[in-house]
PDB file of C-alpha atoms and ligand atoms in Angstrom:
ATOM      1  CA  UNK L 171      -7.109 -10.469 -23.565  1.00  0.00           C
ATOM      2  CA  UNK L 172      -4.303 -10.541 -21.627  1.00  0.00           C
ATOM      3  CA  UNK L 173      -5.307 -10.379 -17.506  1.00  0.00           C
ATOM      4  CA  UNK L 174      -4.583  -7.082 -14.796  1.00  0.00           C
ATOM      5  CA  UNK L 175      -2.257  -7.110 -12.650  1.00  0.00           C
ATOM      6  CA  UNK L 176      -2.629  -5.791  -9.085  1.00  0.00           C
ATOM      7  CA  UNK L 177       0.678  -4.777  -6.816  1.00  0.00           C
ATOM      8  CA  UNK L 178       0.847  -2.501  -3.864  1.00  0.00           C
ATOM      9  CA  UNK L 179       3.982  -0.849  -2.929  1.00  0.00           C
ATOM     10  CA  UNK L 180       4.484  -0.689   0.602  1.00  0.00           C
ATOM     11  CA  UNK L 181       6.366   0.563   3.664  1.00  0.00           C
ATOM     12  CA  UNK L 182       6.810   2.749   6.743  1.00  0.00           C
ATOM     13  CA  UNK L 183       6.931   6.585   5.963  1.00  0.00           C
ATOM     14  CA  UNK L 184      10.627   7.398   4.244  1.00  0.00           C
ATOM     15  CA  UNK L 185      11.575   3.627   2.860  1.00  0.00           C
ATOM     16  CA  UNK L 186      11.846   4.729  -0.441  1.00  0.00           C
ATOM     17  CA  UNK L 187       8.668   3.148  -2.626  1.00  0.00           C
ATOM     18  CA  UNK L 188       7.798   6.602  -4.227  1.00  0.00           C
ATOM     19  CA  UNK L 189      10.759   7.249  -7.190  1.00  0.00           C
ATOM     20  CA  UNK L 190      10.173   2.896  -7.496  1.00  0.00           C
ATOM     21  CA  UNK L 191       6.445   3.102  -8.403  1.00  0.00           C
ATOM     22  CA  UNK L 192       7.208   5.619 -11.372  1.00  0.00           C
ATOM     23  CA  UNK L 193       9.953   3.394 -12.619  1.00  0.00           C
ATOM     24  CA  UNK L 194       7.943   0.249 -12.548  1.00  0.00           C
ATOM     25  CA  UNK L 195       4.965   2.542 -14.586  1.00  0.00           C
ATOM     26  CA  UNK L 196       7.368   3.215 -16.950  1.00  0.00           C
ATOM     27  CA  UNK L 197       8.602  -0.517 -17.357  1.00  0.00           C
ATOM     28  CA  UNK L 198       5.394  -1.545 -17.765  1.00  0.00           C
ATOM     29  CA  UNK L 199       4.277   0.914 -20.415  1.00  0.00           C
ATOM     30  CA  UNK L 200       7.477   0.115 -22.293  1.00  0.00           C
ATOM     31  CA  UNK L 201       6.724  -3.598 -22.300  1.00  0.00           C
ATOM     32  CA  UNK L 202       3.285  -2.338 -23.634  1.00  0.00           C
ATOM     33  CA  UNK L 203       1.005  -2.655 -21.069  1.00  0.00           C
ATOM     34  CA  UNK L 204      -1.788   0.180 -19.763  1.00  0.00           C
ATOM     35  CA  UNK L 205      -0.569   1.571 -16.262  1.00  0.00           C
ATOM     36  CA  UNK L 206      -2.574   2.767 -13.721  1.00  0.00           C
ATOM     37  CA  UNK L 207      -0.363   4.641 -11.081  1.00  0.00           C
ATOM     38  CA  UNK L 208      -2.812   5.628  -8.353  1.00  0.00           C
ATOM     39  CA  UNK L 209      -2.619   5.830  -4.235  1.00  0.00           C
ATOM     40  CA  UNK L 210      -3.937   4.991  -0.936  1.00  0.00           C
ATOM     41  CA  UNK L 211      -5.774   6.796   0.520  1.00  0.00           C
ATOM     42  CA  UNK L 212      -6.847   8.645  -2.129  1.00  0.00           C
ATOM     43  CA  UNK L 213      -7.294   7.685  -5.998  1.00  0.00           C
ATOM     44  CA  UNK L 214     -10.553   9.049  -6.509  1.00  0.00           C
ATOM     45  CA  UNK L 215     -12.202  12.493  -6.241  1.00  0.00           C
ATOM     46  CA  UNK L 216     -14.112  11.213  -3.013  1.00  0.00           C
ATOM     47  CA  UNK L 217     -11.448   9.346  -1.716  1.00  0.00           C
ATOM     48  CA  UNK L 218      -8.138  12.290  -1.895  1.00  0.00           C
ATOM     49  CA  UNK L 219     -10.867  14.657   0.127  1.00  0.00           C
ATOM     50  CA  UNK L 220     -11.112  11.541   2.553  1.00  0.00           C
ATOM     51  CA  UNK L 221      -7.159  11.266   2.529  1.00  0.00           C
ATOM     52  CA  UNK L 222      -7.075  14.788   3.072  1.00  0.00           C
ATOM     53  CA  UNK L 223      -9.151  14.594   6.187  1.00  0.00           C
ATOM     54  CA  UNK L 224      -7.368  11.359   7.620  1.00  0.00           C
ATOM     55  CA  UNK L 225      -4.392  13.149   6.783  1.00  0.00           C
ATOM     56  CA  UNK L 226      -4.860  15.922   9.028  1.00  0.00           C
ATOM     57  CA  UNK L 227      -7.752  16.497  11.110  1.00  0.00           C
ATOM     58  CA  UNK L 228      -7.814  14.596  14.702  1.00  0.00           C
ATOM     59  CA  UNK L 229     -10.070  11.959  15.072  1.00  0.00           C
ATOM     60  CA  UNK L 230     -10.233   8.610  16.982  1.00  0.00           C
ATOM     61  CA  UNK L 231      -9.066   5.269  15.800  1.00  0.00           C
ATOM     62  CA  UNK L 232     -12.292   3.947  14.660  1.00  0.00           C
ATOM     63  CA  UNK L 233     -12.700   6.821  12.459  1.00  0.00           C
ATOM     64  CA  UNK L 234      -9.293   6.936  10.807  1.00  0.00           C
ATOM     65  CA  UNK L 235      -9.478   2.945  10.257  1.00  0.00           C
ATOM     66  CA  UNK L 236     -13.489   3.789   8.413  1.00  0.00           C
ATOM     67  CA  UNK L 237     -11.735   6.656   6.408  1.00  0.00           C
ATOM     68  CA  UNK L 238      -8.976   4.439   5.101  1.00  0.00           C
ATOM     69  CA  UNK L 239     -11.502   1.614   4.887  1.00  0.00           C
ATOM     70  CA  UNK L 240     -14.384   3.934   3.122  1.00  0.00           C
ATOM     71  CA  UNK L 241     -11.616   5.359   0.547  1.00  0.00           C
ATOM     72  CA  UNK L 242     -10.547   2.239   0.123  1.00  0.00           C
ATOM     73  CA  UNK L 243     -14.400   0.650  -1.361  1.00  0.00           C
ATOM     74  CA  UNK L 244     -14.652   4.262  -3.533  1.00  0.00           C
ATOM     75  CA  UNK L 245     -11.254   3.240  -5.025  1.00  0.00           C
ATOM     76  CA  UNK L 246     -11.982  -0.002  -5.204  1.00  0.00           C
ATOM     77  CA  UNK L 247     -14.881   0.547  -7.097  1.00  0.00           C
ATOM     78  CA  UNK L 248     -14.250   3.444  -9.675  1.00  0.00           C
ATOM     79  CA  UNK L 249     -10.486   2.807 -10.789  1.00  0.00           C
ATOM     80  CA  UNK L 250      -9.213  -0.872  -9.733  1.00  0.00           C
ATOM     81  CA  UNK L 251     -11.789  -2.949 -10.443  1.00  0.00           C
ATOM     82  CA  UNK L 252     -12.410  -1.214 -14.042  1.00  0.00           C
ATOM     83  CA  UNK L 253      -8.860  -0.797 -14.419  1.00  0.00           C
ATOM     84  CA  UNK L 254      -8.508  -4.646 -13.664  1.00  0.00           C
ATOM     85  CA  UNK L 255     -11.347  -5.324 -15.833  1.00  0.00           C
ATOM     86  CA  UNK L 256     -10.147  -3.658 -18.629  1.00  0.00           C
ATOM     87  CA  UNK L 257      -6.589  -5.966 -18.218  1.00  0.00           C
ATOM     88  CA  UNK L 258      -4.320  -3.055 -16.874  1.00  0.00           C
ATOM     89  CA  UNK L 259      -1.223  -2.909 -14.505  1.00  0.00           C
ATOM     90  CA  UNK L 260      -2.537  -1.000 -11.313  1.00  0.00           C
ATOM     91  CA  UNK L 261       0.116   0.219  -9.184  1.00  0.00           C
ATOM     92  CA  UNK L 262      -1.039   0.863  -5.939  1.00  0.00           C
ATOM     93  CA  UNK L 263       0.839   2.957  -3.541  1.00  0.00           C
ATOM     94  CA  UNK L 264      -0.429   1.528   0.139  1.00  0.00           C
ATOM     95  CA  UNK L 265      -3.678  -0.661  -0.099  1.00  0.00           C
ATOM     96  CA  UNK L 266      -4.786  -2.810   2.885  1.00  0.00           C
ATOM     97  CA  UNK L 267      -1.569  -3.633   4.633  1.00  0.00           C
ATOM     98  CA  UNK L 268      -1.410  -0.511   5.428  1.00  0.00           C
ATOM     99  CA  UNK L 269      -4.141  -0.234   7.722  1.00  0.00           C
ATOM    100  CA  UNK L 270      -2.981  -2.684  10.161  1.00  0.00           C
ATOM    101  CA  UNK L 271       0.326  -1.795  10.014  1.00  0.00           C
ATOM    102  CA  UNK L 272      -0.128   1.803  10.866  1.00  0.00           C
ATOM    103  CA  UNK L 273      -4.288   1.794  12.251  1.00  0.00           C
ATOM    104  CA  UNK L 274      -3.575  -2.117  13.907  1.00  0.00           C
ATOM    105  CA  UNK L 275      -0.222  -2.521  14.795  1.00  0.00           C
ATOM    106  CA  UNK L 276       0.451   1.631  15.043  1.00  0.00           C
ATOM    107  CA  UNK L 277      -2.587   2.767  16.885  1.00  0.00           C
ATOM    108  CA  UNK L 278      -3.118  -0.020  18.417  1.00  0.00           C
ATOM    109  CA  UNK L 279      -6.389  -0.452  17.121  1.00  0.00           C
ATOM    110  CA  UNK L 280      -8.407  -3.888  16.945  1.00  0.00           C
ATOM    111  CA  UNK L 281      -7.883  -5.986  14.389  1.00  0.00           C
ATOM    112  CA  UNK L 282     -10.349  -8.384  14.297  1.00  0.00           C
ATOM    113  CA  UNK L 283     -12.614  -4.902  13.542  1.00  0.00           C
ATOM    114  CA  UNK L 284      -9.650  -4.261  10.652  1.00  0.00           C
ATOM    115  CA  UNK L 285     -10.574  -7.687   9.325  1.00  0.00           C
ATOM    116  CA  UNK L 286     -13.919  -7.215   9.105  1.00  0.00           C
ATOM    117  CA  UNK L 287     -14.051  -4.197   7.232  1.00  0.00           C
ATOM    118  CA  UNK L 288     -11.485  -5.778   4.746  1.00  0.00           C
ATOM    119  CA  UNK L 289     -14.020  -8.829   3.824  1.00  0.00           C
ATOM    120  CA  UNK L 290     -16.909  -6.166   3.434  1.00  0.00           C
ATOM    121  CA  UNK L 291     -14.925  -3.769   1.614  1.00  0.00           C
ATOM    122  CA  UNK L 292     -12.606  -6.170  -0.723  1.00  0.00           C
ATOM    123  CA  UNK L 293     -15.494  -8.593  -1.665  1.00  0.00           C
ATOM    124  CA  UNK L 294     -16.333  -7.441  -5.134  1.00  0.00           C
ATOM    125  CA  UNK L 295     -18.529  -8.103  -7.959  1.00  0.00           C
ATOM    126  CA  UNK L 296     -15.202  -9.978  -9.836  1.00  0.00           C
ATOM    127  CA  UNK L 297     -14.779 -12.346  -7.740  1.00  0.00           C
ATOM    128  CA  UNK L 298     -16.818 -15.491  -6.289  1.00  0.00           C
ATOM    129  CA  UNK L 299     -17.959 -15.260  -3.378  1.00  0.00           C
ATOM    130  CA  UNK L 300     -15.534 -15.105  -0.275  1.00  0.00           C
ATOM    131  CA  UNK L 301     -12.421 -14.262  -2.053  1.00  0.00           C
ATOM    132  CA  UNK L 302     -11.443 -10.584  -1.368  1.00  0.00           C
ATOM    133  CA  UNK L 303      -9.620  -8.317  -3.689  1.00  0.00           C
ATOM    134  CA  UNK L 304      -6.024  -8.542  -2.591  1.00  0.00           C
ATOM    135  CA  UNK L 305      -2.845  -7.336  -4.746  1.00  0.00           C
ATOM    136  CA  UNK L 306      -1.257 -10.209  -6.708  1.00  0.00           C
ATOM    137  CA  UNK L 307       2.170  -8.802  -5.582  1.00  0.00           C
ATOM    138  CA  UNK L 308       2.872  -6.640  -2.295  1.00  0.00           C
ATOM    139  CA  UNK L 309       6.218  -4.336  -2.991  1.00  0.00           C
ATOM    140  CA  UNK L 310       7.933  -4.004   0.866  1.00  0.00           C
ATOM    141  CA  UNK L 311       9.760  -1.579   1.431  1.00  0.00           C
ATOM    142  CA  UNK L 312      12.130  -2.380   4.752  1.00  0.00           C
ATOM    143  CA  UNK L 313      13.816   0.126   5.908  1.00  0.00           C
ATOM    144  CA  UNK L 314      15.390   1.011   9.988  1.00  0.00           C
ATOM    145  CA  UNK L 315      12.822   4.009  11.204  1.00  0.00           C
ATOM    146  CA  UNK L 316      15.620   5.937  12.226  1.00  0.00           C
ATOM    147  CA  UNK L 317      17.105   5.930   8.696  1.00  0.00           C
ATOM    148  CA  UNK L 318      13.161   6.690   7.142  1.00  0.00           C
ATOM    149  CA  UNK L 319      13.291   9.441   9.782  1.00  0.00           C
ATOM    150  CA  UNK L 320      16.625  11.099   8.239  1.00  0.00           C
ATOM    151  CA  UNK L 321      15.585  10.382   4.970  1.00  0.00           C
ATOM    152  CA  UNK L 322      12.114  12.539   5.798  1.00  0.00           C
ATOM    153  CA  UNK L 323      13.395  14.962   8.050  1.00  0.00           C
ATOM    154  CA  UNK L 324      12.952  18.608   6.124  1.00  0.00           C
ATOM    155  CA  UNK L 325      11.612  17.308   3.286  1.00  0.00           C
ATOM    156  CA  UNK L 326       8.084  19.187   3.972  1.00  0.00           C
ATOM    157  CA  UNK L 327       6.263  20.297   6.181  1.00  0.00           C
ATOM    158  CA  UNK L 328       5.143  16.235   8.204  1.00  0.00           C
ATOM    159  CA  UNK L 329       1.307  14.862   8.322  1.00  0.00           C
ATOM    160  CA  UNK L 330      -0.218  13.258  11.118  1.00  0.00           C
ATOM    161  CA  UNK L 331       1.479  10.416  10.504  1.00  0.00           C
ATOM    162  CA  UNK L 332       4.993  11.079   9.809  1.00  0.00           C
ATOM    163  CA  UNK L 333       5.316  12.841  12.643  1.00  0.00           C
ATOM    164  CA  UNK L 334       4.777  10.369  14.667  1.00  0.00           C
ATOM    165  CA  UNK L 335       7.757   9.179  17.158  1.00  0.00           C
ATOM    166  CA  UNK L 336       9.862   6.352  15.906  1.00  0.00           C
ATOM    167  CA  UNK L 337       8.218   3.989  18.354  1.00  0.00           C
ATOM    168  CA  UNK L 338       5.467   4.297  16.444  1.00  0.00           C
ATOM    169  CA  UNK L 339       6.830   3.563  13.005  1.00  0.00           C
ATOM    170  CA  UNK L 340       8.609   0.393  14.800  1.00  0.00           C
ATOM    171  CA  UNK L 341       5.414  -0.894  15.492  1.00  0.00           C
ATOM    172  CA  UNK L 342       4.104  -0.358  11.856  1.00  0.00           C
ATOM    173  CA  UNK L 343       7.379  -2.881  10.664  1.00  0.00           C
ATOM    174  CA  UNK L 344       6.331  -5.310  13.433  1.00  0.00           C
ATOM    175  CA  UNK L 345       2.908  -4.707  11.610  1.00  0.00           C
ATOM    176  CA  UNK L 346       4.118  -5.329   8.045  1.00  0.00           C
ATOM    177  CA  UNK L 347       5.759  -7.965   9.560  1.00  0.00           C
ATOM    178  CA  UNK L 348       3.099 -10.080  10.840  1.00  0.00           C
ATOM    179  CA  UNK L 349       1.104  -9.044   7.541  1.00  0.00           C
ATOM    180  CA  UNK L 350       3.740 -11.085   5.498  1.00  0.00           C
ATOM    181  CA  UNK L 351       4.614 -13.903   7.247  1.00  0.00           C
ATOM    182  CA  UNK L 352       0.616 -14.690   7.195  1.00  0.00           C
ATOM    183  CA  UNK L 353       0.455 -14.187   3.044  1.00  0.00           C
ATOM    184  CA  UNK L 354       4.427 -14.965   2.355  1.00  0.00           C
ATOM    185  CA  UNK L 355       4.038 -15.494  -1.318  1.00  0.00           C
ATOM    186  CA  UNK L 356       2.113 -12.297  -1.679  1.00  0.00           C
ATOM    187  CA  UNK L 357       5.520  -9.906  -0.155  1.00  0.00           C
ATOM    188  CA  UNK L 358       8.503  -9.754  -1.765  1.00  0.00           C
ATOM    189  CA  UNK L 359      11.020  -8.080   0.806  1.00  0.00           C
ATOM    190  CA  UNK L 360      12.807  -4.704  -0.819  1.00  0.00           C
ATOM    191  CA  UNK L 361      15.711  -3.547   1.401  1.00  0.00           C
ATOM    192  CA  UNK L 362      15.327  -0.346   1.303  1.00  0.00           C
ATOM    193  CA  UNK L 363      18.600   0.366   3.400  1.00  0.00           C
ATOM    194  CA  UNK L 364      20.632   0.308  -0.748  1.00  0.00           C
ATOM    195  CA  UNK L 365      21.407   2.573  -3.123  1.00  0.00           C
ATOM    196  CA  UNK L 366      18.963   3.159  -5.681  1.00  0.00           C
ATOM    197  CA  UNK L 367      19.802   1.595  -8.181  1.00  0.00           C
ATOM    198  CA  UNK L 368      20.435  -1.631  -5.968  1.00  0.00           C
ATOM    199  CA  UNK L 369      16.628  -1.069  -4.773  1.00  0.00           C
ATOM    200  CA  UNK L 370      15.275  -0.718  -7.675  1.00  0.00           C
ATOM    201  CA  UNK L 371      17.056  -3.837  -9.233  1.00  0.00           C
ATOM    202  CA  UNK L 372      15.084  -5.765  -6.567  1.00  0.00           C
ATOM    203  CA  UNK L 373      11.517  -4.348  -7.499  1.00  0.00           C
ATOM    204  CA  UNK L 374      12.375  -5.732 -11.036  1.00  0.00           C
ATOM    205  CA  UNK L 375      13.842  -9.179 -10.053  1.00  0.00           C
ATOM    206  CA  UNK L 376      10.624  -9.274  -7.838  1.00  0.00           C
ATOM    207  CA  UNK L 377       8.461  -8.558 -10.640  1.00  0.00           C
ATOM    208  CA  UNK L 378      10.733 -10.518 -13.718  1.00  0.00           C
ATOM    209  CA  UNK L 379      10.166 -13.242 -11.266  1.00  0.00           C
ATOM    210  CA  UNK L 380       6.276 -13.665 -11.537  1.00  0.00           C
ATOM    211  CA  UNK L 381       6.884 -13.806 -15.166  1.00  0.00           C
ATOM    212  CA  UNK L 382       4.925 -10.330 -15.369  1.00  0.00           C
ATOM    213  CA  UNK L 383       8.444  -8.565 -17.604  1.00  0.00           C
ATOM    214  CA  UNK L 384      11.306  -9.673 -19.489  1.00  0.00           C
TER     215      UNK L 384
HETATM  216  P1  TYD P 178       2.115   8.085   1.815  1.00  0.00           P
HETATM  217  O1  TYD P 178       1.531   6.908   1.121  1.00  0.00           O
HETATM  218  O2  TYD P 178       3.412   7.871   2.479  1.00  0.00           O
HETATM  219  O3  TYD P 178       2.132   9.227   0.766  1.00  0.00           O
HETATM  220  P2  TYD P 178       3.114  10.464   0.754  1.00  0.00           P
HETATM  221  O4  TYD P 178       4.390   9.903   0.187  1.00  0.00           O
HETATM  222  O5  TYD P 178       2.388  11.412  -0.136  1.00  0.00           O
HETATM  223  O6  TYD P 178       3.224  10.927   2.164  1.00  0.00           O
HETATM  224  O7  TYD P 178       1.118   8.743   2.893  1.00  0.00           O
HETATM  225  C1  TYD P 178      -0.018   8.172   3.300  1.00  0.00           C
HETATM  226  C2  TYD P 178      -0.058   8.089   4.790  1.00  0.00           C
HETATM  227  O8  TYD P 178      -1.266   7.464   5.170  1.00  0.00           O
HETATM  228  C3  TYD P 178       1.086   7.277   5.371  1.00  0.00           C
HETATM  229  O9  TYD P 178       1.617   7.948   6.482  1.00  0.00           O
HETATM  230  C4  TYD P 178       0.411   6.021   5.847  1.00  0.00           C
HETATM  231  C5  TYD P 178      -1.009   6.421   6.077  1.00  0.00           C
HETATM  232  N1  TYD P 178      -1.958   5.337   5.835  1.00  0.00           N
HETATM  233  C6  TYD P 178      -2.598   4.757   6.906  1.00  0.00           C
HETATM  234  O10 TYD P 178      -2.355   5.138   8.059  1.00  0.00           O
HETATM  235  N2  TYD P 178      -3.501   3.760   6.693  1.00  0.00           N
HETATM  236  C7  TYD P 178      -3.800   3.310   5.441  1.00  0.00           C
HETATM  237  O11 TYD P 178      -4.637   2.401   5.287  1.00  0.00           O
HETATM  238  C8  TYD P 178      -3.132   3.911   4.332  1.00  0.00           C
HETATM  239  C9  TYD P 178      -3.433   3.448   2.953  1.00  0.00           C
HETATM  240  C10 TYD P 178      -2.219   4.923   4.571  1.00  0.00           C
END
């Protein structure tokens, strides 16, 4: 049976990973493989009325980083880890780097907490004991927060987090930043600042390169 395969896409609000994640779904189901195309937060019944709520009622740091974290276990639990199981792609847009990018390095908010909550809520049943579910493959999306800005600027209507200043979003690189250069082989660096086509020619080198399509 051939084995799942686990990458996130990732990136501050406007790089680009959206039109990407369909293309690389579509790759993979041409090569034959099962695809499961599903988000952060969000992905399960539970979990898109918990992204709903992060997405736009106030609430303090702790709470936003337990939302993201709480979504995260459902998720975890109903679709990856069968989808895994089963020997599927899962495409995830936005797991855990997220949070401390935008609840750590955004908000501010402590991450030794942030790190906690990831080795309760990515320990599964899968794995041995004190290895956490991470992606195999992290998809970043760099991109200059004033350019994600343009890019978002009336496209709809923004959430509580794209409407934040670009300060904010500066801090979420310097986030995803510090995220990488601790699990290096895990990123592969997209520059987001190309065409499309140029972008997308990087997911699939990234990907072609893992030996995971031809
Ligand atoms: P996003 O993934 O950009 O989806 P869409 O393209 O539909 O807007 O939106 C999710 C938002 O949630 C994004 O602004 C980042 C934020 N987020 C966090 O703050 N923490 C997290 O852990 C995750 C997964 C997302």
């Amino acid at each position: 049976m051939t084995s799942g395969l686990f990458i996130s896409f990732e990136g501050i609000d406007g790089a680009g990973k959206s039109t990407h994640l369909e293309a690389l779904a579509q790759a993979f189901r041409a090569a034959g493989r099962a695809v499961v195309l599903t988000r952060e937060p969000g992905g399960t019944p539970l979990a898109e009325q918990l992204r709903a709520l992060a997405l736009s009622a106030p609430m303090d740091p702790l709470t936003e980083a337990l939302l993201m974290f709480a979504a995260r276990r459902d998720h975890l639990q109903q679709v990856i880890e069968p989808a895994l199981a089963r020997g599927d792609v899962v495409l995830c847009d936005r797991f855990t780097d997220a949070t401390f990018a935008y609840q750590g390095a955004g908000r501010g908010f402590d991450l030794g907490v942030l790190g906690q909550l990831e080795r309760w809520v990515q320990a599964v049943d899968a794995l041995p004991a004190g290895q956490l579910r991470q992606p195999q493959l992290t998809l970043w999306f760099e991109l200059d927060p004033e350019a994600a800005a343009r890019r978002l600027a009336g496209a709809r209507a923004p959430d509580r987090f794209e409407s934040q200043p670009a300060a904010f979003f500066r801090r979420v690189a310097d986030g995803y930043e510090r995220r990488a250069q601790a699990d290096a082989q895990r990123f592969a660096r997209i520059d987001g600042s190309q065409p499309r086509e140029a972008v997308w020619q990087q997911v699939l080198a990234a990907v072609q390169g893992r030996g995971w399509l031809s």
